[in-house]
Amino acid sequence: MSAAASEITVKSDAVKQMPVEQPHVALRGITCVFHSRGRSLHALGPVDLSLTKGEFFSVVGPSGCGKSTLLDILAGLNPPQTGTAQFEGKPIQGVPDGVGVVFQEDASFPWLNVHDNVAFGLRRAGVDPAEIKRRVDYAIGFMGLKDFAAAYPAQLSGGMRQRVCIARTLVLQPRLIMLDEPFGALDQQTRLIMGDELLRLWRETSATILLITHALDEAAMLSDRVGVMSTRPGTFIDIVETGWDRNRDSRVVSTPHFGDITARLWEKLRVEALKMMSTSETRSS
Amino acid sequence: MRRFGGTAIVILACIAIWQLLYLYVGDSALASPLQTVEKLSVLLRTGDFWIHVSETGRAFVLALLIAVLGGIALGVILGLGRLAGDVAEPILVTLYSIPKIVLYPLVLLCFGLGMSAKVAFGVMHGLIPITLFSMNAIRQMKPVYRRTSQVLRLTTLQTALTVIVPAILPEIISGVRLGFSLTLLGVLIGEMFASQRGLGFLLTSAINLGQIDTIMAIALLLTVFAIACNTLMMMFDRHLAHR
Ligand SMILES: Nc1ncnc2c1ncn2[C@@H]1O[C@H](COP(=O)(O)OP(=O)(O)OP(=O)(O)O)[C@@H](O)[C@H]1O
Ligand SMILES: [Mg+2]
């Protein structure tokens, strides 16, 4: 375990030698408009956002405000209508190297067992088998899937399938990890524990993490900063600095500071949630 | 075990109906199950018969290979390009609904008498259903699979071979099961109308000579072959469904 961890650290140290002032991820004036069946839908923006290297950033916002759309743009899956998006100083065109994504939907491959699912990306990238075995075994253990390495996704719960997808992303050692509501299918206790695992992973790899979540406590406990989005078209209406120590874990939930952060997040989000409720009421009446 | 018993009952019932039908219409139109099996065992012991079987077998295997590989490739390409698929689907369905036998003279003109015409006619029957099945399977595939292959930065070929084909394999097998019997039909019809060799040719000459037991023996052989292959594919399909 420590061998794997130190190697990951060495690798990311090399990246750290970039100019410090340059943000790891930079979005300027990003908007996204969807056109379908002659109608256009302004889904996102304008959004400005800079993430520093190694930061843990969370995005919270009402359903349908454009969080997944934002992730697609960062992952190079969907070009924005206006604005510029940069990763490590280069404009994002297509999926950049060094970006890992865990989608909101279950993306595990039902025709592969857990082990082969996790190894999938590495095999396609032509990594040598001994190295694949080392990284896959480590990630499977890390995600608590050791007893299920030979099981197929159909035999797993939704939460475990999501962990398979996380492991499949981790083994590629991305420098930017984006997760779209990865713990949505989990119960509260498991969510907190998985949060601790995510923090551990973040410390070990020193990757930049962008987490999309609808759980305010999750965002408050895990993040360095939390971005609060408005209803559609989503823009950042507040960015909250948590000021946690890098060695934090789920026990921070019992501190008064945690209460302050969640309160501030909820204060902003409540207004947006109410707005959304009222627009859907006027629409339905 | 119970499924096995069910199959046995169905087979026995078919034989009983066949026997009854034979007793009703008589020797002039039908051979009895016993006569048919006897004739088949005689045929299987003559060298000439095997020449015809291998001729049909070769034509069929070749046609099936082309229909399956071509159908999957076409289906994947059309399924991936949304627009191409939208345009192609009605065209394919229309093409397929043309009675293909009217095109057979054209096929003969293009390929001449012999192996290639039979193969072409078999492919004409089997290719389009397999294409349609694979195309629709891709369109119904979970979009997140393709997005995953994109973020894993797979090449187009890797995406096709390691994500798309496995994802749609159950539907491909259904398409192949259908394509299988249609290709066999195509090859046999091709042989019946213009060939000097093969089981189709044997059938035509038996019809002309009024050899009812030969007709029935060949039909029995083909039925057993088709059912056996179909059962194998169904077992494979079930095996996949368990994963
Ligand atoms: N491909 C698309 N075509 C048309 N509209 C789309 C498309 N993708 C998303 N939308 C619309 O854009 C808006 C934002 O969608 P998005 O998925 O980004 O929301 P979200 O914030 O992730 O929501 P949730 O929290 O429910 O996941 C929604 O109104 C959605 O209907
Ligand atoms: Mg979403």
mmCIF file with all atom_site columns, C-alpha atoms in Angstrom, chain A residues 72 77 95-97 103 105-108 110-111 120 124 154 168 172, chain B residues 142 144-145 147-154 158 162-163 166-167 243:
data_model
loop_
_atom_site.group_PDB
_atom_site.id
_atom_site.type_symbol
_atom_site.label_atom_id
_atom_site.label_alt_id
_atom_site.label_comp_id
_atom_site.label_asym_id
_atom_site.label_entity_id
_atom_site.label_seq_id
_atom_site.pdbx_PDB_ins_code
_atom_site.Cartn_x
_atom_site.Cartn_y
_atom_site.Cartn_z
_atom_site.occupancy
_atom_site.B_iso_or_equiv
_atom_site.pdbx_formal_charge
_atom_site.auth_seq_id
_atom_site.auth_comp_id
_atom_site.auth_asym_id
_atom_site.auth_atom_id
_atom_site.pdbx_PDB_model_num
ATOM 1  C CA . ASP A 1 72  ? -19.202 17.297  -19.142 1.00 0.00 ? 72  ASP A CA 1
ATOM 2  C CA . LEU A 1 77  ? -17.308 15.653  -23.577 1.00 0.00 ? 77  LEU A CA 1
ATOM 3  C CA . VAL A 1 95  ? -11.011 14.565  -23.185 1.00 0.00 ? 95  VAL A CA 1
ATOM 4  C CA . PRO A 1 96  ? -7.723  15.819  -21.702 1.00 0.00 ? 96  PRO A CA 1
ATOM 5  C CA . ASP A 1 97  ? -5.059  13.414  -20.511 1.00 0.00 ? 97  ASP A CA 1
ATOM 6  C CA . PHE A 1 103 ? -20.483 9.519   -13.837 1.00 0.00 ? 103 PHE A CA 1
ATOM 7  C CA . GLU A 1 105 ? -25.233 6.915   -13.821 1.00 0.00 ? 105 GLU A CA 1
ATOM 8  C CA . ASP A 1 106 ? -23.936 3.412   -13.137 1.00 0.00 ? 106 ASP A CA 1
ATOM 9  C CA . ALA A 1 107 ? -21.231 2.909   -15.750 1.00 0.00 ? 107 ALA A CA 1
ATOM 10 C CA . SER A 1 108 ? -19.900 -0.482  -14.667 1.00 0.00 ? 108 SER A CA 1
ATOM 11 C CA . PRO A 1 110 ? -22.133 -5.879  -16.811 1.00 0.00 ? 110 PRO A CA 1
ATOM 12 C CA . TRP A 1 111 ? -20.152 -8.254  -19.027 1.00 0.00 ? 111 TRP A CA 1
ATOM 13 C CA . PHE A 1 120 ? -10.350 -2.120  -18.096 1.00 0.00 ? 120 PHE A CA 1
ATOM 14 C CA . ARG A 1 124 ? -6.671  -0.553  -23.062 1.00 0.00 ? 124 ARG A CA 1
ATOM 15 C CA . ALA A 1 154 ? -25.476 -7.696  -11.471 1.00 0.00 ? 154 ALA A CA 1
ATOM 16 C CA . ARG A 1 168 ? -11.743 1.984   -12.384 1.00 0.00 ? 168 ARG A CA 1
ATOM 17 C CA . LEU A 1 172 ? -5.481  5.454   -14.004 1.00 0.00 ? 172 LEU A CA 1
ATOM 18 C CA . LYS B 2 142 ? -26.815 3.013   -22.184 1.00 0.00 ? 142 LYS B CA 1
ATOM 19 C CA . VAL B 2 144 ? -22.905 6.245   -20.315 1.00 0.00 ? 144 VAL B CA 1
ATOM 20 C CA . TYR B 2 145 ? -20.967 3.339   -21.857 1.00 0.00 ? 145 TYR B CA 1
ATOM 21 C CA . ARG B 2 147 ? -19.148 8.403   -22.461 1.00 0.00 ? 147 ARG B CA 1
ATOM 22 C CA . THR B 2 148 ? -17.017 6.074   -20.354 1.00 0.00 ? 148 THR B CA 1
ATOM 23 C CA . SER B 2 149 ? -15.061 4.941   -23.383 1.00 0.00 ? 149 SER B CA 1
ATOM 24 C CA . GLN B 2 150 ? -14.518 8.599   -24.251 1.00 0.00 ? 150 GLN B CA 1
ATOM 25 C CA . VAL B 2 151 ? -13.131 9.577   -20.844 1.00 0.00 ? 151 VAL B CA 1
ATOM 26 C CA . LEU B 2 152 ? -10.932 6.485   -20.908 1.00 0.00 ? 152 LEU B CA 1
ATOM 27 C CA . ARG B 2 153 ? -9.648  7.881   -24.211 1.00 0.00 ? 153 ARG B CA 1
ATOM 28 C CA . LEU B 2 154 ? -10.193 4.677   -26.168 1.00 0.00 ? 154 LEU B CA 1
ATOM 29 C CA . GLN B 2 158 ? -11.115 -0.190  -29.036 1.00 0.00 ? 158 GLN B CA 1
ATOM 30 C CA . THR B 2 162 ? -14.202 -3.810  -26.161 1.00 0.00 ? 162 THR B CA 1
ATOM 31 C CA . VAL B 2 163 ? -17.279 -1.755  -25.249 1.00 0.00 ? 163 VAL B CA 1
ATOM 32 C CA . PRO B 2 166 ? -19.791 -6.881  -25.645 1.00 0.00 ? 166 PRO B CA 1
ATOM 33 C CA . ALA B 2 167 ? -22.566 -4.503  -24.605 1.00 0.00 ? 167 ALA B CA 1
ATOM 34 C CA . ARG B 2 243 ? -23.688 -12.709 -15.874 1.00 0.00 ? 243 ARG B CA 1
#
